[in-house]
Coordinates of C-alpha atoms and ligand atoms in Angstrom, one line a residue:
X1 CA 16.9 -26.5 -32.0
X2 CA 13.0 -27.2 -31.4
X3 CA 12.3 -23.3 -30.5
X4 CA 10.4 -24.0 -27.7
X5 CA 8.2 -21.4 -26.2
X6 CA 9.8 -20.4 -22.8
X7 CA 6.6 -19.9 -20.5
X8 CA 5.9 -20.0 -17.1
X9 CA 4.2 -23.5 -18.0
X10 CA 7.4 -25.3 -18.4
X11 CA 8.2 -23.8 -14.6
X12 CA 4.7 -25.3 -13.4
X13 CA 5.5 -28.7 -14.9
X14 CA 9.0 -29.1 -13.6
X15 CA 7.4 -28.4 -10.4
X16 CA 4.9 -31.1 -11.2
X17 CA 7.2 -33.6 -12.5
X18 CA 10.6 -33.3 -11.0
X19 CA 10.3 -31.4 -7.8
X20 CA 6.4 -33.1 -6.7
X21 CA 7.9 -33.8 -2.7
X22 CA 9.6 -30.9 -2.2
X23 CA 7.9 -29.0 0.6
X24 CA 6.1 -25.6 0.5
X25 CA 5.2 -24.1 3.9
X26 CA 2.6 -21.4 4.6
X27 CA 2.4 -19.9 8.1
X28 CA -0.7 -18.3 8.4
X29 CA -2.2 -14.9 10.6
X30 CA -2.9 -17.5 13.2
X31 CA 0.6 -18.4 13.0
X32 CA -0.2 -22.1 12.2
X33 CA 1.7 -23.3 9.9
X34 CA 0.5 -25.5 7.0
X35 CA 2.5 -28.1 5.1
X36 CA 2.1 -28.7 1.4
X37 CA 4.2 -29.6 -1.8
X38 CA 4.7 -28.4 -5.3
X39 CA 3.4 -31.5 -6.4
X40 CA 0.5 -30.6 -4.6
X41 CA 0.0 -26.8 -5.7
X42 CA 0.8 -27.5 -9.1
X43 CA -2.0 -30.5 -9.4
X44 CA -4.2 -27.9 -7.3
X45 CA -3.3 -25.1 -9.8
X46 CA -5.0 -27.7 -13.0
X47 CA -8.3 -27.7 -10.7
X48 CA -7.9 -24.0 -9.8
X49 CA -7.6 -23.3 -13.5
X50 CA -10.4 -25.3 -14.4
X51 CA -12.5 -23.2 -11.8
X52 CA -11.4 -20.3 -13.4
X53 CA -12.5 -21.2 -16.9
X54 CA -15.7 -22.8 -15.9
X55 CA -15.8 -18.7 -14.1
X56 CA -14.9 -17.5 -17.6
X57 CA -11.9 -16.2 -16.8
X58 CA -10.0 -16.5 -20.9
X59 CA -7.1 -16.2 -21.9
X60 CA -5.4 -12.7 -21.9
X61 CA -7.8 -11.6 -18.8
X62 CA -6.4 -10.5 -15.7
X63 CA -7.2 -12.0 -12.5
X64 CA -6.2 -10.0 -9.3
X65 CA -5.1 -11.3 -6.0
X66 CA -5.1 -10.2 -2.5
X67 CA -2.4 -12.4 -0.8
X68 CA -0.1 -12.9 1.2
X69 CA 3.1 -15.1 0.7
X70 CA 0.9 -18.1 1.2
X71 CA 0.0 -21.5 -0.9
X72 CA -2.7 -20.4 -2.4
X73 CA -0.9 -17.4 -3.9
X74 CA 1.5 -19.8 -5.2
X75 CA -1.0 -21.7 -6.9
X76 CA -2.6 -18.9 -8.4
X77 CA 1.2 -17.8 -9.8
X78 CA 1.1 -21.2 -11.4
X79 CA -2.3 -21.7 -12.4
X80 CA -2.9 -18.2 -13.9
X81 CA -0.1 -17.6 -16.6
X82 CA -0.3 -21.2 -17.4
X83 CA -3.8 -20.9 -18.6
X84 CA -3.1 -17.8 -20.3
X85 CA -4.4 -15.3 -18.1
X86 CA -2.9 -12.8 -16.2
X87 CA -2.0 -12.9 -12.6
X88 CA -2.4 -9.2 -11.2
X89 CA -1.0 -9.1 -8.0
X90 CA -2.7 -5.7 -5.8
X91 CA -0.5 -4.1 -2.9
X92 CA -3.0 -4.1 0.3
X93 CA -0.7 -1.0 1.6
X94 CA -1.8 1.2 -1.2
X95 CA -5.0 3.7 -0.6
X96 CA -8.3 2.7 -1.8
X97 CA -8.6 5.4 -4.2
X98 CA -5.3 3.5 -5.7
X99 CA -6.9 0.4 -5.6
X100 CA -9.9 1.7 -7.1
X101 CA -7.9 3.2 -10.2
X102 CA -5.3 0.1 -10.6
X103 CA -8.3 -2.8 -10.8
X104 CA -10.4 -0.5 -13.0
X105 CA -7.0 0.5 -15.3
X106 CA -6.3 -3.4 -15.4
X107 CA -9.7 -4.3 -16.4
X108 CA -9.1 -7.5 -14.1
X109 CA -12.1 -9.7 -14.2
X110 CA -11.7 -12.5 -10.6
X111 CA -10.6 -11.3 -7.6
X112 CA -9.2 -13.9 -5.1
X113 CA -9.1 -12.3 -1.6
X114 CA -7.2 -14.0 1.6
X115 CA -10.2 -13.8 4.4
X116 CA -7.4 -11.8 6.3
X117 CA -7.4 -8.8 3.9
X118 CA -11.2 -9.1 3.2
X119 CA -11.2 -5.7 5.3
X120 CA -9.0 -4.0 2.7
X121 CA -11.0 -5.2 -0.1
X122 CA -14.2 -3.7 1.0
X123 CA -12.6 -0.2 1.2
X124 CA -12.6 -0.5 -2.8
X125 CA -15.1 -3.1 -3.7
X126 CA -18.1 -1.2 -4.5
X127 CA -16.1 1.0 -7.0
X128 CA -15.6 -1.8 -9.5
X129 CA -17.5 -4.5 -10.6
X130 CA -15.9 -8.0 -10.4
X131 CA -16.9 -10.7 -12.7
X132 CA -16.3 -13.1 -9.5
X133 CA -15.1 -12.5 -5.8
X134 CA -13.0 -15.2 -4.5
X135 CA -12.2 -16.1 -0.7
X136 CA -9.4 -17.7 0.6
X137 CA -10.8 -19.2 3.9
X138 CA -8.9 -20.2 6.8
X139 CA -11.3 -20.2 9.8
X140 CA -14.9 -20.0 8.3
X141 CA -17.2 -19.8 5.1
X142 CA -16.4 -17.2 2.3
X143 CA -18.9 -14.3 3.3
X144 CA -22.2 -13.9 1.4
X145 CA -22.0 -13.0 -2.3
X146 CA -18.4 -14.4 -2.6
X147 CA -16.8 -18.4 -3.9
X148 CA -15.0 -20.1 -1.6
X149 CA -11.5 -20.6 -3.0
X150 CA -11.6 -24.6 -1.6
X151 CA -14.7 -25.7 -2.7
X152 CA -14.1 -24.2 -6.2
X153 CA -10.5 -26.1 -6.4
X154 CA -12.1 -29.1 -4.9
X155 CA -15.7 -29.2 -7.3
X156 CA -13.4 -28.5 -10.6
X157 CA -11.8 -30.8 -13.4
X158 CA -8.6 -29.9 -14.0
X159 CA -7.5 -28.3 -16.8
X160 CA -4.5 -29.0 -19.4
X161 CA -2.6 -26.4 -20.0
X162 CA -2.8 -25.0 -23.6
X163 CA 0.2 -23.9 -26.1
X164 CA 1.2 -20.3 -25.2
X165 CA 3.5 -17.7 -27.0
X166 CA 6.6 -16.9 -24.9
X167 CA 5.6 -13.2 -25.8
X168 CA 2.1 -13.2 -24.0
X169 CA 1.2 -11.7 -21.1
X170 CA 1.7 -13.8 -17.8
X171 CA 1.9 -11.4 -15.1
X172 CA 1.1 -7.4 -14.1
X173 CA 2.3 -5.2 -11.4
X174 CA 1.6 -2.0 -10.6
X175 CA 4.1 0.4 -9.6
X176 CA 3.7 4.3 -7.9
X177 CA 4.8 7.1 -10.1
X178 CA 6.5 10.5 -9.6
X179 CA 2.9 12.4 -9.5
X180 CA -0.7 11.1 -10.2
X181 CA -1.3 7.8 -11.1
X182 CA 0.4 3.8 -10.6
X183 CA 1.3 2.8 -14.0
X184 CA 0.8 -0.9 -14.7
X185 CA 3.8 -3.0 -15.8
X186 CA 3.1 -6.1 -17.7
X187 CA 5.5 -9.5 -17.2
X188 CA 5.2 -11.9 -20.3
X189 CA 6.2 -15.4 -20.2
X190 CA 9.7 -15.3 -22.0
X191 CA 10.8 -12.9 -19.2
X192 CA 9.6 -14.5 -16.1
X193 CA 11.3 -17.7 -17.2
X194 CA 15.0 -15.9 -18.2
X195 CA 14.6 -13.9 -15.2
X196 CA 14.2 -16.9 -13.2
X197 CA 16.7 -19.1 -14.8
X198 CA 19.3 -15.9 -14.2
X199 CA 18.3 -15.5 -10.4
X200 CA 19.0 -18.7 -9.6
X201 CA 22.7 -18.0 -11.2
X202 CA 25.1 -19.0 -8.5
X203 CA 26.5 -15.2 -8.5
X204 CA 23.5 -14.1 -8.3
X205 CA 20.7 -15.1 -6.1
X206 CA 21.7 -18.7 -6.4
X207 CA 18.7 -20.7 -5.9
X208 CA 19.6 -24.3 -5.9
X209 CA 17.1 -27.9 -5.0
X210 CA 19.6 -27.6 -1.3
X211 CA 17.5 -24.4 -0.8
X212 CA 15.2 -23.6 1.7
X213 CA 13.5 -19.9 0.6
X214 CA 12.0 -17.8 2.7
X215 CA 10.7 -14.9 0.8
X216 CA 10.1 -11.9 3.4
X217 CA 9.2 -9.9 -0.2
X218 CA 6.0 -9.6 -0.7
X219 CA 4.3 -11.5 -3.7
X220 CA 2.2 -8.7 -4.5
X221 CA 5.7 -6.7 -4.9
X222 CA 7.1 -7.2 -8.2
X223 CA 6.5 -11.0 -8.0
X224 CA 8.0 -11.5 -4.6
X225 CA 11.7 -10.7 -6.7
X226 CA 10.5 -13.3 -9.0
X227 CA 12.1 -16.0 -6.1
X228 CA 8.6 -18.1 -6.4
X229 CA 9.4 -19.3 -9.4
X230 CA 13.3 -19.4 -9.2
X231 CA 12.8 -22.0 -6.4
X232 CA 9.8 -23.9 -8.7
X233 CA 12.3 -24.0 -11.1
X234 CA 15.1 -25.3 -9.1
X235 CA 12.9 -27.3 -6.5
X236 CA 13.9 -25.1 -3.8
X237 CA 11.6 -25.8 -0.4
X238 CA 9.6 -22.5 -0.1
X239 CA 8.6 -21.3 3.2
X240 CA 5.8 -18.5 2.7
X241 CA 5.9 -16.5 6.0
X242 CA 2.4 -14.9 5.5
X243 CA 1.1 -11.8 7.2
X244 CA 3.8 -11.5 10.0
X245 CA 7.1 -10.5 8.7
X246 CA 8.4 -8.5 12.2
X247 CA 11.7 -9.4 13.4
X248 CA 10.7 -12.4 15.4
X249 CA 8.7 -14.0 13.5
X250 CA 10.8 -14.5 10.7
X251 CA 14.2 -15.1 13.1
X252 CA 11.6 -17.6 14.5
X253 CA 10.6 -19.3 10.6
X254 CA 14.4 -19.2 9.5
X255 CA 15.3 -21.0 12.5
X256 CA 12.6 -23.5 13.1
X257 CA 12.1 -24.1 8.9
X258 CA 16.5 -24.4 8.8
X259 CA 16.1 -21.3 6.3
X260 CA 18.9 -21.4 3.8
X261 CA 18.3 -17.8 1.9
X262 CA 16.3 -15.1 2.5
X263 CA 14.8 -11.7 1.1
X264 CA 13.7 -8.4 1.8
X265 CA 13.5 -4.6 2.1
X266 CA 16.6 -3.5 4.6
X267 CA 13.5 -2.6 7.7
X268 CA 12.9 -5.7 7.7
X269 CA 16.5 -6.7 8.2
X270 CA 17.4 -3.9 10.9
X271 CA 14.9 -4.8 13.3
X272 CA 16.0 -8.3 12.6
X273 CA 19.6 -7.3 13.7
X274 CA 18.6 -5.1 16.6
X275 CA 16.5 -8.8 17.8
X276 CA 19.6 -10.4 17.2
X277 CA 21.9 -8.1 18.6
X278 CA 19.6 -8.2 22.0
X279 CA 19.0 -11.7 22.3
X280 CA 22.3 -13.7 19.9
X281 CA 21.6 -16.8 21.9
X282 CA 18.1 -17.2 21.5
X283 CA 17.5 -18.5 17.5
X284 CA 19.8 -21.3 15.9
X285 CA 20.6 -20.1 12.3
X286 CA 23.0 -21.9 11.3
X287 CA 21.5 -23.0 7.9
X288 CA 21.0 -19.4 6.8
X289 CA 23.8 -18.8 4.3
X290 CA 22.5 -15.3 3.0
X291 CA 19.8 -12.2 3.7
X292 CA 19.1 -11.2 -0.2
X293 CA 18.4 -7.1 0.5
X294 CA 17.4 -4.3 -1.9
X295 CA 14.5 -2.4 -2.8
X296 CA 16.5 0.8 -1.0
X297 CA 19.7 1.2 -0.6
X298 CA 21.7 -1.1 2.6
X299 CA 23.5 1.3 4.9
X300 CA 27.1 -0.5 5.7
X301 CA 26.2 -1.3 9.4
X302 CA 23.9 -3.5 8.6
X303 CA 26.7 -5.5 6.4
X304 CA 29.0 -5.2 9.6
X305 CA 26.0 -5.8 12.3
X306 CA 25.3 -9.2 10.4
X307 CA 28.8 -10.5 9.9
X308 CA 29.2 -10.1 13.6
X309 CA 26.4 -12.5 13.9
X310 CA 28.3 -15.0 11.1
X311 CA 25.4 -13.6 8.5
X312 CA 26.0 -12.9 4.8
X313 CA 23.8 -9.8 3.4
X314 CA 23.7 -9.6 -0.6
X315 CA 23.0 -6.2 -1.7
X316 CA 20.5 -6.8 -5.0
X317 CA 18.8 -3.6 -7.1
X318 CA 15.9 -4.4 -8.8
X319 CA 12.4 -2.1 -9.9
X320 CA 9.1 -3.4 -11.0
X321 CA 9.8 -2.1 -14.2
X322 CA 12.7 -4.6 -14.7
X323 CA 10.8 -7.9 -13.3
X324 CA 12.5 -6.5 -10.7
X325 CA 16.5 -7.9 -10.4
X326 CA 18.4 -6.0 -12.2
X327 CA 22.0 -6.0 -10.5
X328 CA 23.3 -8.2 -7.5
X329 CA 26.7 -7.0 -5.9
X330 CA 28.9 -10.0 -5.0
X331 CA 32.4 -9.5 -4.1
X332 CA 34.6 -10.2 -6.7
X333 CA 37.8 -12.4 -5.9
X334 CA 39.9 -9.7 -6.7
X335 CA 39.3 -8.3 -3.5
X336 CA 39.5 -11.0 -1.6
X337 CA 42.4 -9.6 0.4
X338 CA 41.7 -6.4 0.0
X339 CA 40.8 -5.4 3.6
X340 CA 37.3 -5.2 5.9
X341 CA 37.1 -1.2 4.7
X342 CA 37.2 -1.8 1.3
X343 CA 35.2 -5.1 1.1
X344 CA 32.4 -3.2 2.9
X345 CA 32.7 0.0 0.1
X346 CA 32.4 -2.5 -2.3
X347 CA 29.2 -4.3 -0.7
X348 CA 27.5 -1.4 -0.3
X349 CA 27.6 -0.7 -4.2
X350 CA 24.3 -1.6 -5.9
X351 CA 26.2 -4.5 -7.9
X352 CA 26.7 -5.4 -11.8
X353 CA 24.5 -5.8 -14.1
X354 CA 22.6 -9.9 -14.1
X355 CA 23.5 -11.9 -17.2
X356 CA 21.5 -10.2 -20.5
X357 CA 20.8 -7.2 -18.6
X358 CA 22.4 -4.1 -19.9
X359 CA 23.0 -0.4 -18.6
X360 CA 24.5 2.7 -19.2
X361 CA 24.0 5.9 -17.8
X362 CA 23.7 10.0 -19.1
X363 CA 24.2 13.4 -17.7
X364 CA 21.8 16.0 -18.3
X365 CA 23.2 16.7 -21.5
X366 CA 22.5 13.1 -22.8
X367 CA 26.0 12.0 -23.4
X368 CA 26.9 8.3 -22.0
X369 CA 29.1 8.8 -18.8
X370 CA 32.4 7.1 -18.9
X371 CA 32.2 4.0 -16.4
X372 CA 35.2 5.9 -14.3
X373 CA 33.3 5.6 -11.0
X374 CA 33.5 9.4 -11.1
X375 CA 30.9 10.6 -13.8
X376 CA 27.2 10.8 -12.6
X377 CA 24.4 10.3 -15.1
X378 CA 21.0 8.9 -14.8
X379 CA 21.0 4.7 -15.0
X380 CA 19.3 3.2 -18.3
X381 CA 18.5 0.1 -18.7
X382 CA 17.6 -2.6 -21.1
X383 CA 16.9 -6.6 -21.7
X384 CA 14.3 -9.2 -21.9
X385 CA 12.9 -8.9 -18.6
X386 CA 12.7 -5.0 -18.6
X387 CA 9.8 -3.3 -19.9
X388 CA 9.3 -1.5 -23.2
X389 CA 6.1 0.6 -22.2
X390 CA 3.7 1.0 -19.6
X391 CA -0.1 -0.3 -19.6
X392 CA -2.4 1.5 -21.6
X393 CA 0.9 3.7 -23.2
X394 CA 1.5 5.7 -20.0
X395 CA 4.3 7.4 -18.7
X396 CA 6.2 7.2 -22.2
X397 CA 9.0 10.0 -21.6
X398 CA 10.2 6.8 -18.9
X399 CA 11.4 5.1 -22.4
X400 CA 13.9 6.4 -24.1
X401 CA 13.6 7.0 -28.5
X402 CA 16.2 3.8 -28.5
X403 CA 14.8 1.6 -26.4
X404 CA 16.4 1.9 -22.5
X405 CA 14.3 2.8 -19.6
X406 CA 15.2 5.7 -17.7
X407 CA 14.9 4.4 -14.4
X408 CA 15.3 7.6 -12.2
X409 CA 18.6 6.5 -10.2
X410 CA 21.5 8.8 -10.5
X411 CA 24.6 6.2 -10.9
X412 CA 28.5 6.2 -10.9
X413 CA 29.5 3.4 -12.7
X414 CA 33.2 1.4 -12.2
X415 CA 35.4 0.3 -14.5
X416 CA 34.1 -3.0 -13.9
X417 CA 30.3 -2.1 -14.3
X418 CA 29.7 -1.8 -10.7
X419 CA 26.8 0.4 -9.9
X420 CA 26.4 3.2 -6.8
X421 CA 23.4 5.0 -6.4
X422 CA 24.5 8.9 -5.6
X423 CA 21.4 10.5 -6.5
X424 CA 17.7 9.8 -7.4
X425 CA 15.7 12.0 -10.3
X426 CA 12.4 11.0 -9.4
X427 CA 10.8 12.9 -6.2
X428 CA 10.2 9.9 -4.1
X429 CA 11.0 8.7 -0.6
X430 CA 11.2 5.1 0.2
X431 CA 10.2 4.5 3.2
X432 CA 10.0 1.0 5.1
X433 CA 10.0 -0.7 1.1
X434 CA 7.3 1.7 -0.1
X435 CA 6.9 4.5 -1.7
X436 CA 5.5 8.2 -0.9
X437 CA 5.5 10.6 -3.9
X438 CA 7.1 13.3 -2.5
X439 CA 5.3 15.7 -5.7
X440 CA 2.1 14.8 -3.9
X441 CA 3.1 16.2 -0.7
X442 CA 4.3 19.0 -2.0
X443 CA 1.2 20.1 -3.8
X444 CA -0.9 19.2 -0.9
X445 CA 1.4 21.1 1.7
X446 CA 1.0 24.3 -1.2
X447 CA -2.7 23.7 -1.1
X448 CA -2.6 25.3 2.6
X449 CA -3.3 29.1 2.7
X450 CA -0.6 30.2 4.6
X451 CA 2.6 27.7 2.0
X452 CA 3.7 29.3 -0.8
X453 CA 6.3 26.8 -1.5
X454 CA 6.9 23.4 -0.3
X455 CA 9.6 20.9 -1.2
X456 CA 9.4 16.9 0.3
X457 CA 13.3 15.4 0.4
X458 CA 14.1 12.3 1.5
X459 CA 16.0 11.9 4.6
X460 CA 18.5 9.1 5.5
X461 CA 16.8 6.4 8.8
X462 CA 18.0 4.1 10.2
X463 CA 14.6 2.4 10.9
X464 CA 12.9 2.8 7.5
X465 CA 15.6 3.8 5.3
X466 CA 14.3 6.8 4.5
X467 CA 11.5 9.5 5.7
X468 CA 10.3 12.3 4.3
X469 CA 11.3 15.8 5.7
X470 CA 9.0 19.1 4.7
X471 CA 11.2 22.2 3.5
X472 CA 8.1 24.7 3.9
X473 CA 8.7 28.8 3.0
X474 CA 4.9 30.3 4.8
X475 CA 3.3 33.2 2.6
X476 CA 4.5 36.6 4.5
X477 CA 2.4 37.3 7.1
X478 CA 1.1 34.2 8.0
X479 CA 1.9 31.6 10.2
X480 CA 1.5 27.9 10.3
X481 CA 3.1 25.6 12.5
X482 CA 4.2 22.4 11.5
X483 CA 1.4 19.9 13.3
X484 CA -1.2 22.2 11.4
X485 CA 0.3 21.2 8.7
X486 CA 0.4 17.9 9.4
X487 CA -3.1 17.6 10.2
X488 CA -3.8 19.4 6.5
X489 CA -1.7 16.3 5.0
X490 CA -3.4 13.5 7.1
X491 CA -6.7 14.3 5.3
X492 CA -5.2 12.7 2.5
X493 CA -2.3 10.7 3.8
X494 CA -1.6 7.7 5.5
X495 CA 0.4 8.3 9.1
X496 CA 3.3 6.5 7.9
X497 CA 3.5 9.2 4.7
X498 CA 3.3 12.4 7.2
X499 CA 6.5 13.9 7.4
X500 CA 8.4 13.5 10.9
X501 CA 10.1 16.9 10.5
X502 CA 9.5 20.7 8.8
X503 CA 11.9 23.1 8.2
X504 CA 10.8 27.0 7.9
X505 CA 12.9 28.9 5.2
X506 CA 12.0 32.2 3.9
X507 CA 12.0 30.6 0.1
X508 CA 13.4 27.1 -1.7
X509 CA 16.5 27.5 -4.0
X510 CA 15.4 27.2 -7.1
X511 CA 17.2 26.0 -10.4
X512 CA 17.5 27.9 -13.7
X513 CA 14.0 25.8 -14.9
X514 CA 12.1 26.6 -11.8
X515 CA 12.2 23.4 -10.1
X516 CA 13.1 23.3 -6.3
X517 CA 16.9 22.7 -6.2
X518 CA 16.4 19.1 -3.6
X519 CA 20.6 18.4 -4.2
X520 CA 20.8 21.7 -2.1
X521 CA 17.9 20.9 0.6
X522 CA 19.1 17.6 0.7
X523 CA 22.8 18.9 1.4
X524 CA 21.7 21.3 4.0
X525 CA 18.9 19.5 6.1
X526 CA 19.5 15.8 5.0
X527 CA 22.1 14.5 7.2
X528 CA 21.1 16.8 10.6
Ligands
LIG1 P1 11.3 -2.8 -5.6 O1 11.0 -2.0 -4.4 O2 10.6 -4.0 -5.8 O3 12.8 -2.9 -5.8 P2 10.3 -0.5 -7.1 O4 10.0 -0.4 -8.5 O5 9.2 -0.2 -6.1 O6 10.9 -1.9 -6.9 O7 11.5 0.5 -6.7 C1 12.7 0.5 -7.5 C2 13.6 1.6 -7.0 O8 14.0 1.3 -5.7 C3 14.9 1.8 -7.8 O9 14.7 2.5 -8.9 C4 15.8 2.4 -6.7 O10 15.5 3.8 -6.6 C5 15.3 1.8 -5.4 N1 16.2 0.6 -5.1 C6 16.0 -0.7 -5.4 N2 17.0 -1.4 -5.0 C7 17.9 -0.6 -4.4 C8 19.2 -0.7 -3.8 N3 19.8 -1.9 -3.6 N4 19.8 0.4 -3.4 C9 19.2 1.6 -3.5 N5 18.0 1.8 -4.1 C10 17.4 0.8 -4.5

């Protein structure tokens, strides 16, 4: 065999070469909505690439984006790895300070900013010093002091794309940690490309050229599941919903764009259903043949609310650590006649491993558990699209002296290899698709005169998934109610990371180490 490099060049020219027609739609903030092909993008990524060079942008650095699921971003995910740099894709939904710390920690050199999140970018611009600032106009001019993204595709040569080594760097994502700082996960060629490859596996997210894609995951979110370049690959038609991803304007893009699969966070998919549920007459779907959902775990009514509209949900797991997919739950034909009760069990099980992705799981003691579906241990994982290390060699007890990653999820395991996620190790809510560190909350809430301990659990909603609930024990003789203490967190929280409710105890169960004992807290108070 030739021993080709596998890199996400050989994605870009398949697009190029074999898929050139095949449409990719962008709706924008205006809700326009702006025809294009991969043809198209990939012959605008060569130009885009030679802009980049001619900006000095080399191989190996890392240029960041501010995006949407748009065309552009597209072209940059083509146009980027291709010419050996780095795409870095930042999440406008973290805090500036984050921002601040994840450019700076990347060392990314361009920026390229949609004019929509221009107001984002200035809350962390002066902290770091871009080599260039790119805008992504849609109305006007790029603003004083930045390159407008057009004129610099439309003035360049383009570029041919040079040999790569599968093992290189093509893509990095940022992802929050249990305390203190994101920790930056880096994507190389070889992994991008077998991860794609294995999405588009029939049982697994099966992407095939009859697709039309609609990608409700953000871009910036662990490459959008990696479905950009699963549909490159197989010459999907992509439609890129841009900024508005509430319930009706995405019933109204699967419907009008004849959407054949879809992805998301499960918010995004109840307020879809409750649409639905309200008005059933009101959107054709009849194309849609599945709602791809993970990122937290989907509650069995939403299986039931969809098949009563005639809609298939695919429960998927995934992290940004493993490229993200790391298990998709299909029901297997041995239960086809099993009946509704059981199939809906089974679908609300994380799923079984992809293709070349292997786990295992260990109790506290560090034995693997027996796959018995009764045994709990913590779920390890390993295989070419999961990462060895963190940037810059952080957050190394996640890596275990053999080589898994320790990804935090407490797992029973079936005899099959099905997973179901009991229990989480790492002290963070998921709320609405992102993350709130519930350590940082804690030590906040204990920074207030009057705490003495404070423990953050998650709490099951229906809404966002989950929300965080304060378990607060006040010093003795003090007293603190619990909007005081919410105005104490909001001085260095965002609203939607303020916990909706407090509970007053007299002091947190503790276990034999010291730590708060969250299985108990989240026993008593989670499911009031
Ligand atoms: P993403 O949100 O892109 O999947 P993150 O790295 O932000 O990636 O989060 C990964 C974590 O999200 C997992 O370790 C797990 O705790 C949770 N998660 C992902 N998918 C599911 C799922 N289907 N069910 C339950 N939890 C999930």
């Amino acid at each position: 065999m030739t021993g080709d490099q596998l890199t996400v060049t050989s994605i870009v020219e398949r697009a190029e070469k074999f898929h050139a027609d095949r449409e990719v739609v962008s709706r924008r903030s205006s809700g326009v909505t702006d025809r294009t092909t991969y043809g198209a993008c990939a012959r605008r990524a060569r130009r885009l690439a030679g802009a980049l060079s001619d900006l000095g942008v080399n191989e190996g650095d890392r240029v960041a984006t501010l995006l949407w699921n748009q065309s552009e971003h597209l072209e940059l995910y083509f146009a980027v790895p291709a010419m050996g740099a780095v795409i870095h894709t930042l999440n406008p939904r973290l805090f500036p300070d984050e921002l601040a710390f994840i450019v700076e920690d990347a060392e990314d050199s361009v920026i390229v900013v949609d004019e929509t999140l221009l107001e984002v970018f200035e809350t962390f611009r002066s902290t770091y010093d871009f080599t260039h600032i790119i805008v992504v106009t849609h109305t006007g001019r790029a603003p004083a002091g930045t390159l407008d993204y057009e004129s610099l595709v439309a003035g360049a040569e383009a570029a041919d794309w040079p040999a790569l080594d599968e093992n290189s760097a093509a893509a990095m994502c940022y992802t929050s940690g249990t305390t203190g700082r994101p920790k930056g996960v880096v994507y190389s060629h070889r992994a991008l490309v077998l991860h794609s490859l294995v999405a588009a596996l029939p049982d697994q997210l099966a992407v095939s050229a009859r697709d039309t894609v609609l990608p409700v995951v953000p871009m910036f979110h662990a490459n959008a599941w990696g479905l950009p370049y699963a549909a490159a690959l197989a010459g999907a038609r992509l439609v890129l919903p841009g900024p508005r991803v509430d319930a009706e304007s995405v019933l109204d893009l699967c419907s009008y764009e004849q959407v054949t699969m879809t992805a998301g966070v499960p918010t995004v998919w109840m307020a879809m259903l409750a649409a639905l549920d309200n008005e059933p007459e009101r959107w054709q779907l009849t194309e849609l043949d599945r709602l791809i959902v993970g990122g937290s775990a989907v509650p069995r009514a939403m299986f039931e609310g969809f098949d009563r509209h005639g809609l298939t949900v695919v429960q998927a797991w995934g992290m940004t650590e493993t490229a993200p997919l790391g298990a998709v739950c299909r029901l297997p034909s041995r239960l086809d006649q099993s009946n509704a009760d059981e199939q809906y069990n089974y679908r609300a099980r994380q799923g079984t491993a992809t293709p070349l992705f292997h786990i295992r799981a260990r109790d506290e003691d560090g034995n693997t558990i027996a796959w018995d579906d009764a045994a709990m241990g913590e779920l390890e994982v390993r295989g070419p699209w999961v990462a060895t290390g963190y940037h810059a060699g952080r957050g190394a007890d996640s890596f275990t002296a053999d080589g898994w990653f320790k990804t935090g999820d407490v797992v029973r395991i079936d005899p099959h290899g099905c997973i179901r996620i009991c229990d989480r190790s790492k002290d963070l809510v998921k709320s609405g698709g992102e993350w709130i560190s519930s350590v940082d909350l804690e030590n906040k809430l204990m920074s207030h005169p009057a705490v003495s301990q404070a423990a953050v659990i998650a709490v099951p909603d229906n809404r966002w998934g989950e929300r965080p609930l304060a378990v607060v024990a006040r010093r003795p003789g003090t007293e603190v109610s619990a909007d005081e203490l919410r105005a104490h967190l909001a001085q260095e929280f965002a609203k939607w990371q303020l916990p909706d409710r407090f509970e007053f105890v007299d002091a947190i169960p503790c276990t034999a180490t010291g730590k708060f004992k969250k299985t108990d807290l989240r026993t008593q108070f989670a499911t009031v």
